[in-house]
Coordinates of C-alpha atoms in Angstrom, one line a residue:
M1397 CA 23.9 14.7 1.3
D1398 CA 22.4 16.4 4.3
L1399 CA 18.6 16.6 4.7
D1400 CA 17.4 20.0 6.1
L1401 CA 14.4 19.1 8.3
D1402 CA 13.7 22.8 8.8
R1403 CA 12.6 23.2 5.2
D1404 CA 8.9 23.2 4.6
G1405 CA 7.2 20.1 3.4
P1406 CA 7.4 20.8 -0.4
A1407 CA 11.1 21.8 -0.2
L1408 CA 12.0 18.8 1.8
T1409 CA 10.0 16.5 -0.6
A1410 CA 12.1 17.9 -3.5
Q1411 CA 15.3 17.2 -1.6
L1412 CA 14.2 13.6 -1.0
V1413 CA 13.2 13.1 -4.6
D1414 CA 16.6 14.3 -5.8
V1415 CA 18.2 11.4 -3.9
P1416 CA 17.5 8.5 -6.3
S1417 CA 16.3 5.5 -4.3
V1418 CA 15.0 2.8 -6.7
S1419 CA 14.2 -0.4 -4.8
G1420 CA 17.4 -2.1 -3.7
E1421 CA 19.4 1.2 -4.0
E1422 CA 18.0 3.0 -1.0
G1423 CA 21.3 3.2 0.9
P1424 CA 22.2 6.9 0.3
L1425 CA 18.7 8.1 1.2
A1426 CA 18.6 5.8 4.3
D1427 CA 22.0 7.2 5.4
A1428 CA 20.7 10.7 5.0
I1429 CA 17.5 10.0 7.0
E1430 CA 19.4 8.4 9.8
A1431 CA 21.9 11.2 9.9
A1432 CA 19.1 13.8 10.2
L1433 CA 17.3 11.9 12.9
R1434 CA 20.1 10.7 15.2
P1435 CA 21.0 14.1 16.6
L1436 CA 17.4 14.7 17.8
A1437 CA 17.4 14.0 21.6
H1438 CA 13.7 13.3 21.8
L1439 CA 14.0 10.3 19.5
T1440 CA 15.5 6.8 19.9
V1441 CA 16.8 5.7 16.4
S1442 CA 17.3 2.2 15.2
R1443 CA 18.4 0.8 11.8
D1444 CA 17.9 -2.6 10.1
G1445 CA 19.4 -2.7 6.7
Q1446 CA 18.0 0.3 4.9
T1447 CA 15.0 0.6 7.2
I1448 CA 15.1 3.4 9.9
V1449 CA 12.9 3.5 13.0
A1450 CA 12.7 6.5 15.2
R1451 CA 10.6 6.5 18.4
T1452 CA 9.5 8.8 21.1
E1453 CA 9.7 7.3 24.6
L1454 CA 7.4 9.5 26.7
G1455 CA 5.4 6.9 28.4
R1456 CA 2.1 8.0 26.8
A1457 CA -1.0 5.9 27.2
E1458 CA -1.1 5.3 23.4
R1459 CA 1.5 4.6 20.8
V1460 CA 0.9 5.2 17.1
I1461 CA 3.0 4.3 14.1
L1462 CA 3.6 6.4 11.0
A1463 CA 5.1 4.3 8.3
G1464 CA 6.3 5.1 4.8
H1465 CA 8.6 3.4 2.2
I1466 CA 11.6 5.3 0.9
D1467 CA 12.0 3.3 -2.3
T1468 CA 10.6 4.1 -5.8
V1469 CA 10.0 2.4 -9.0
P1470 CA 12.8 2.8 -11.7
V1471 CA 13.4 6.4 -12.8
A1472 CA 11.7 7.3 -16.1
G1473 CA 13.5 10.4 -17.1
N1474 CA 11.8 12.2 -14.3
L1475 CA 14.8 13.4 -12.2
P1476 CA 15.7 15.8 -10.8
S1477 CA 12.5 17.2 -9.4
R1478 CA 11.0 20.4 -10.8
A1479 CA 8.4 22.8 -9.6
E1480 CA 5.7 24.1 -11.9
G1481 CA 3.1 26.3 -10.2
S1482 CA 1.4 24.4 -7.5
R1483 CA 2.9 21.0 -8.5
L1484 CA 6.2 19.3 -7.7
Y1485 CA 7.2 16.8 -10.4
G1486 CA 9.6 13.9 -10.1
C1487 CA 10.1 10.2 -9.5
G1488 CA 8.5 9.3 -6.1
T1489 CA 6.8 12.7 -5.5
S1490 CA 3.4 11.1 -4.9
D1491 CA 4.5 7.5 -4.2
M1492 CA 5.6 8.4 -1.6
K1493 CA 8.3 10.9 -0.8
A1494 CA 5.8 13.6 -0.1
G1495 CA 4.5 11.4 2.7
V1496 CA 8.0 10.7 4.0
A1497 CA 8.7 14.4 4.1
V1498 CA 5.7 14.8 6.3
Q1499 CA 6.9 12.1 8.6
L1500 CA 10.4 13.7 8.8
R1501 CA 8.9 17.1 9.6
L1502 CA 6.7 15.7 12.4
A1503 CA 9.6 13.6 13.8
A1504 CA 11.8 16.7 13.9
H1505 CA 9.4 19.3 15.2
L1506 CA 7.1 17.3 17.6
P1507 CA 9.3 16.6 20.6
A1508 CA 6.4 16.0 23.0
P1509 CA 3.3 14.7 21.1
S1510 CA 0.2 13.7 23.1
R1511 CA 0.8 10.1 21.9
D1512 CA 4.1 8.3 21.7
V1513 CA 5.0 8.0 18.0
T1514 CA 7.0 5.4 16.1
Y1515 CA 8.2 6.7 12.7
V1516 CA 9.2 3.9 10.2
F1517 CA 11.1 4.6 7.0
Y1518 CA 11.4 1.3 5.2
E1519 CA 12.9 -0.2 2.1
C1520 CA 11.8 -2.3 -0.9
E1521 CA 8.0 -1.9 -0.8
E1522 CA 7.8 -1.7 -4.6
V1523 CA 9.3 -5.2 -5.3
A1524 CA 9.0 -8.8 -4.1
A1525 CA 7.3 -9.1 -0.7
E1526 CA 10.2 -11.0 0.8
R1527 CA 12.4 -8.0 0.4
N1528 CA 10.0 -5.6 2.2
G1529 CA 11.7 -3.9 5.1
L1530 CA 8.5 -3.6 7.1
L1531 CA 8.0 -7.4 6.8
R1532 CA 11.6 -8.1 7.7
L1533 CA 11.4 -5.8 10.7
S1534 CA 8.2 -7.5 11.9
R1535 CA 10.1 -10.8 12.0
A1536 CA 13.5 -9.6 13.4
A1537 CA 12.4 -6.9 15.9
P1538 CA 8.6 -7.0 16.3
G1539 CA 8.9 -4.9 19.5
L1540 CA 9.9 -1.9 17.4
L1541 CA 6.5 -2.1 15.7
A1542 CA 4.4 -2.3 18.9
G1543 CA 1.5 0.1 18.8
D1544 CA -2.2 0.8 19.1
F1545 CA -2.8 2.3 15.6
A1546 CA -0.9 2.8 12.4
V1547 CA -1.0 5.3 9.5
L1548 CA 0.6 4.2 6.2
M1549 CA 1.6 7.3 4.3
E1550 CA 0.4 5.8 1.0
P1551 CA -0.7 8.3 -1.6
S1552 CA -4.5 8.8 -1.0
A1553 CA -5.0 12.3 -2.4
G1554 CA -5.3 13.6 1.1
Q1555 CA -8.3 11.3 1.9
I1556 CA -8.5 8.6 4.5
E1557 CA -8.7 5.2 3.0
G1558 CA -9.6 2.2 5.1
G1559 CA -8.3 -1.3 4.8
C1560 CA -7.2 -2.8 1.5
Q1561 CA -8.1 -5.4 -1.0
G1562 CA -6.5 -8.9 -1.0
T1563 CA -4.9 -10.2 -4.1
L1564 CA -4.7 -13.7 -5.6
R1565 CA -3.0 -15.0 -8.7
A1566 CA -3.9 -18.3 -10.3
E1567 CA -3.2 -20.2 -13.5
V1568 CA -6.2 -21.8 -15.3
T1569 CA -5.2 -24.5 -17.7
A1570 CA -6.8 -25.4 -21.0
A1571 CA -5.9 -28.8 -22.2
G1572 CA -5.7 -30.0 -25.8
K1573 CA -4.1 -32.7 -27.9
R1574 CA -0.9 -32.3 -29.9
A1575 CA -0.9 -32.8 -33.7
H1576 CA 1.0 -31.7 -36.8
T1577 CA -0.5 -28.4 -38.1
A1578 CA -0.8 -30.1 -41.5
R1579 CA -3.2 -32.6 -39.9
A1580 CA -4.7 -30.3 -37.2
W1581 CA -8.0 -32.2 -37.2
M1582 CA -6.2 -35.1 -35.5
G1583 CA -5.5 -32.9 -32.4
R1584 CA -7.3 -30.3 -30.3
N1585 CA -5.9 -26.8 -30.0
A1586 CA -5.4 -25.8 -26.4
I1587 CA -5.1 -22.1 -27.2
H1588 CA -8.4 -22.2 -29.0
E1589 CA -9.9 -24.0 -25.9
A1590 CA -8.7 -21.1 -23.8
G1591 CA -11.3 -19.0 -25.5
D1592 CA -13.9 -20.4 -23.1
I1593 CA -11.7 -19.3 -20.1
L1594 CA -11.6 -15.8 -21.5
A1595 CA -15.4 -15.9 -22.0
V1596 CA -15.8 -16.5 -18.3
L1597 CA -13.7 -13.5 -17.6
R1598 CA -15.6 -11.3 -20.0
A1599 CA -18.9 -12.3 -18.4
Y1600 CA -17.6 -11.8 -14.8
V1601 CA -19.6 -9.1 -12.9
P1602 CA -17.4 -7.7 -10.0
R1603 CA -18.8 -7.7 -6.5
E1604 CA -19.1 -4.4 -4.8
P1605 CA -19.6 -5.4 -1.1
E1606 CA -19.8 -2.9 1.8
V1607 CA -17.3 -3.9 4.4
D1608 CA -17.5 -2.1 7.8
G1609 CA -19.2 0.9 6.1
L1610 CA -16.9 1.2 3.1
R1611 CA -17.7 0.0 -0.4
Y1612 CA -15.1 -2.1 -2.2
H1613 CA -15.0 -2.9 -6.0
E1614 CA -13.5 -6.3 -6.9
G1615 CA -11.7 -7.2 -10.1
L1616 CA -10.9 -10.4 -12.0
N1617 CA -8.6 -10.1 -15.0
A1618 CA -6.4 -12.2 -17.3
V1619 CA -2.9 -10.8 -16.9
A1620 CA -0.9 -13.3 -19.0
I1621 CA -1.4 -16.2 -21.4
R1622 CA 1.1 -18.9 -22.3
G1623 CA 0.9 -21.6 -24.8
G1624 CA 2.4 -23.1 -27.9
V1625 CA 5.1 -25.7 -28.7
A1626 CA 6.5 -24.9 -32.1
G1627 CA 5.4 -23.3 -35.3
N1628 CA 4.1 -26.5 -36.8
V1629 CA 2.5 -28.1 -33.7
V1630 CA -1.0 -27.9 -32.5
P1631 CA -0.5 -27.0 -28.8
D1632 CA -1.8 -29.4 -26.1
E1633 CA -1.7 -26.9 -23.2
C1634 CA -2.5 -23.2 -22.6
L1635 CA -2.2 -21.4 -19.3
V1636 CA -4.2 -18.3 -18.5
T1637 CA -2.9 -16.3 -15.5
V1638 CA -5.7 -14.4 -13.7
N1639 CA -5.5 -11.8 -11.0
Y1640 CA -8.3 -11.5 -8.4
R1641 CA -8.5 -8.4 -6.3
F1642 CA -11.0 -9.3 -3.6
A1643 CA -12.7 -7.3 -0.9
P1644 CA -11.6 -7.8 2.7
D1645 CA -14.8 -9.5 3.7
L1646 CA -13.1 -12.6 2.2
D1647 CA -10.0 -14.4 3.5
G1648 CA -7.5 -16.0 1.2
Q1649 CA -9.2 -19.4 1.3
Q1650 CA -12.6 -18.0 0.4
A1651 CA -11.0 -16.0 -2.4
E1652 CA -9.5 -19.2 -3.8
D1653 CA -12.9 -20.9 -3.5
V1654 CA -14.4 -18.1 -5.6
V1655 CA -11.9 -18.5 -8.4
R1656 CA -12.2 -22.3 -8.4
A1657 CA -16.0 -22.0 -8.6
L1658 CA -15.8 -19.7 -11.6
F1659 CA -13.6 -22.2 -13.5
P1660 CA -15.0 -25.6 -12.6
A1661 CA -14.2 -27.1 -16.0
W1662 CA -10.5 -26.4 -15.8
P1663 CA -7.6 -27.2 -13.4
V1664 CA -6.8 -24.1 -11.3
T1665 CA -3.4 -23.7 -9.7
V1666 CA -3.1 -20.9 -7.1
I1667 CA 0.3 -19.2 -7.5
D1668 CA 0.1 -16.8 -4.5
V1669 CA -2.5 -15.1 -2.3
T1670 CA -2.1 -12.2 0.0
E1671 CA -5.0 -11.3 2.3
G1672 CA -6.4 -7.8 2.6
A1673 CA -7.4 -5.8 5.7
R1674 CA -10.8 -4.8 7.0
P1675 CA -11.1 -1.1 7.6
G1676 CA -11.0 -1.4 11.4
L1677 CA -12.4 2.2 11.8
G1678 CA -14.5 1.2 14.7
H1679 CA -11.4 0.9 17.0
P1680 CA -11.3 3.9 19.3
A1681 CA -7.8 5.0 18.1
A1682 CA -9.0 4.8 14.5
A1683 CA -12.2 6.7 15.3
A1684 CA -10.2 9.5 17.0
F1685 CA -8.0 9.7 13.9
V1686 CA -10.9 10.0 11.6
A1687 CA -12.6 12.6 13.8
T1688 CA -9.5 14.9 13.9
V1689 CA -7.6 14.3 10.6
G1690 CA -10.8 13.7 8.6
A1691 CA -12.6 16.9 9.6
G1692 CA -14.0 18.4 6.5
L1693 CA -12.7 15.7 4.2
G1694 CA -15.9 13.7 3.9
P1695 CA -16.3 10.0 4.9
P1696 CA -13.4 7.6 4.6
R1697 CA -13.3 5.5 1.5
A1698 CA -12.2 2.0 0.7
K1699 CA -8.6 1.4 -0.5
L1700 CA -8.7 -0.2 -3.9
G1701 CA -5.5 -2.1 -4.0
W1702 CA -3.2 -3.9 -1.6
T1703 CA -1.0 -2.0 0.9
D1704 CA 1.1 -2.7 3.9
V1705 CA -1.9 -1.9 6.2
A1706 CA -2.6 -5.6 5.8
R1707 CA 0.7 -6.3 7.7
F1708 CA -0.5 -4.3 10.7
A1709 CA -4.1 -5.6 10.6
A1710 CA -2.9 -9.2 10.5
H1711 CA -1.4 -8.6 13.9
G1712 CA -4.3 -6.8 15.6
I1713 CA -3.3 -3.2 14.8
P1714 CA -5.9 -1.1 13.0
A1715 CA -4.4 0.9 10.2
V1716 CA -5.4 3.4 7.6
N1717 CA -3.9 4.8 4.4
Y1718 CA -3.4 8.5 4.5
G1719 CA -0.9 10.6 2.4
P1720 CA -0.7 13.7 0.2
G1721 CA 0.3 11.9 -3.0
L1722 CA -2.0 11.2 -5.9
P1723 CA -2.4 7.4 -6.3
E1724 CA -3.5 7.7 -10.0
L1725 CA 0.0 9.2 -10.8
A1726 CA 2.1 6.6 -8.9
H1727 CA 4.7 4.9 -11.1
T1728 CA 4.1 7.2 -14.1
A1729 CA 6.7 9.3 -15.9
G1730 CA 4.6 12.5 -15.2
E1731 CA 4.3 11.8 -11.5
Y1732 CA 3.7 14.9 -9.4
V1733 CA 2.2 16.0 -6.0
E1734 CA 0.3 19.1 -5.2
T1735 CA 2.4 21.2 -2.8
A1736 CA -0.6 22.5 -0.9
A1737 CA -1.6 18.9 -0.2
I1738 CA 1.8 18.2 1.6
A1739 CA 1.3 21.2 4.0
D1740 CA -2.4 20.2 4.6
C1741 CA -1.4 16.6 5.4
E1742 CA 1.2 17.8 7.9
A1743 CA -1.1 20.2 9.6
R1744 CA -3.8 17.6 10.0
L1745 CA -1.4 15.1 11.5
R1746 CA 0.0 17.7 13.8
A1747 CA -3.4 18.5 15.1
W1748 CA -4.1 14.8 15.7
L1749 CA -0.9 14.3 17.6
G1750 CA -1.9 17.2 19.9
A1751 CA 0.8 19.6 18.9
L1752 CA -1.6 22.3 17.7
Q1753 CA -4.6 23.8 19.3
G1754 CA -7.7 24.5 17.1
S1755 CA -7.1 21.9 14.5
H1756 CA -9.5 23.4 12.0
Q1757 CA -7.5 26.6 11.9
A1758 CA -4.3 24.7 11.4
F1759 CA -5.1 23.4 8.0
T1760 CA -3.7 25.2 5.0
E1761 CA -6.3 27.4 3.4
P1762 CA -5.6 27.0 -0.3
F1763 CA -5.9 23.2 -0.2
A1764 CA -8.7 23.0 2.4
K1765 CA -10.9 25.2 0.3
R1766 CA -11.0 22.5 -2.4
L1767 CA -12.0 19.8 0.1
T1768 CA -15.7 19.1 0.3
G1769 CA -17.9 16.3 1.7
P1770 CA -21.1 15.7 3.6
G1771 CA -19.2 15.2 6.9
L1772 CA -17.8 12.2 8.7
R1773 CA -19.3 8.7 8.6
R1774 CA -18.3 6.5 11.5
A1775 CA -17.5 3.1 10.0
R1776 CA -18.9 0.2 11.8
S1777 CA -16.2 -2.4 12.4
A1778 CA -15.6 -5.1 14.9
S1779 CA -12.3 -6.0 13.3
C1780 CA -8.9 -5.2 14.6
A1781 CA -10.0 -5.4 18.2
G1782 CA -6.5 -6.0 19.5
S1783 CA -4.3 -3.2 20.4
R1784 CA -0.7 -4.3 20.1
W1785 CA 1.5 -5.9 17.4
R1786 CA 2.1 -9.6 18.0
P1787 CA 5.0 -11.4 16.4
P1788 CA 3.9 -13.0 13.1
S1789 CA 3.1 -16.7 13.3
R1790 CA 3.7 -17.2 9.6
P1791 CA 5.2 -15.3 6.8
T1792 CA 3.1 -13.2 4.5
P1793 CA 2.1 -13.7 1.7
R1794 CA 0.9 -17.1 2.9
R1795 CA 1.7 -18.9 -0.3
R1796 CA 4.7 -18.6 -2.5
G1797 CA 4.8 -15.3 -4.3
D1798 CA 7.4 -13.5 -6.4
T1799 CA 6.0 -10.1 -6.9
R1800 CA 4.7 -7.2 -4.9
P1801 CA 0.8 -7.5 -4.5

């Protein structure tokens, strides 16, 4: 199908949503995006798999990156899209085809932004990390991702969210002794022993550290339990899988140390760990973004969860999450996006990129009226001091992993 980049943001979002693009099946949508962008003389367009990169080459002093994934979770009876009042419903509306629509509108209609812009539309964000198009591109063609600052169009309800949490999975093993269930007293039931592991989790009090001016909220939870041999055997082993969402003031090794310290009486095996990203809002490019895009939105907030901002931050590029979608609705059958939020997000990014004068007047009135806040807080950050992407020295996540963080 042909994408019409002259449609307004909500209409273009609906068109994107109506092209199914479940992870691994993004081909038709990637084809449509490439076909829409290649005729634009002000853009240089590249493709790697189902990942499309479009860049302005104006020789500006600063280059910024706008990145968004084009895949969705499996459809849940929520296609085609449908509009109801101020809401657009459908698979991927919030996560994150509304953000992709904003990218496409800006790419098409900003031929001479005040900063050079790299637009990245990438595949397989919702599945195993090794399939992620942004990760693959950073390894195969890191020069395409060179930049001073990045915006990930993750759903953030139109608020600026800094950094992201890290994530760690580990197995905590309770040991027992096998016996016949008819003579259970001769053994020791490992599943029963696992109750003490669960007690540690129930008693856990999450940290809420302030990192570079933003407050994060950690979490430690059992996400799986495995044990048992047969219906007539007292089990000798029970494994409890725990997930630790840690604030970005810790690195992966420190997060591992926290988990091991909580379970000193049991063997702990780390399955995978992916480090988070500090907010980096003290970087001049990030501060300029907050000052313009964040006007009237209130202070930036911490991103609770892992996102691809960590891939940028790991290589010295400060990055934020900012998109029109609603994160609470991501992956749900009733997923929707507020259409006014799409227009507001586009207007704010246009103002930041220097295409509009009088940025406050550019924001769409219906949505802006609902935005309140005490004003901007400049986050204090010494992180992300570098200004250009460097080729990764090691894959991420840094330990084996089989799921998206």
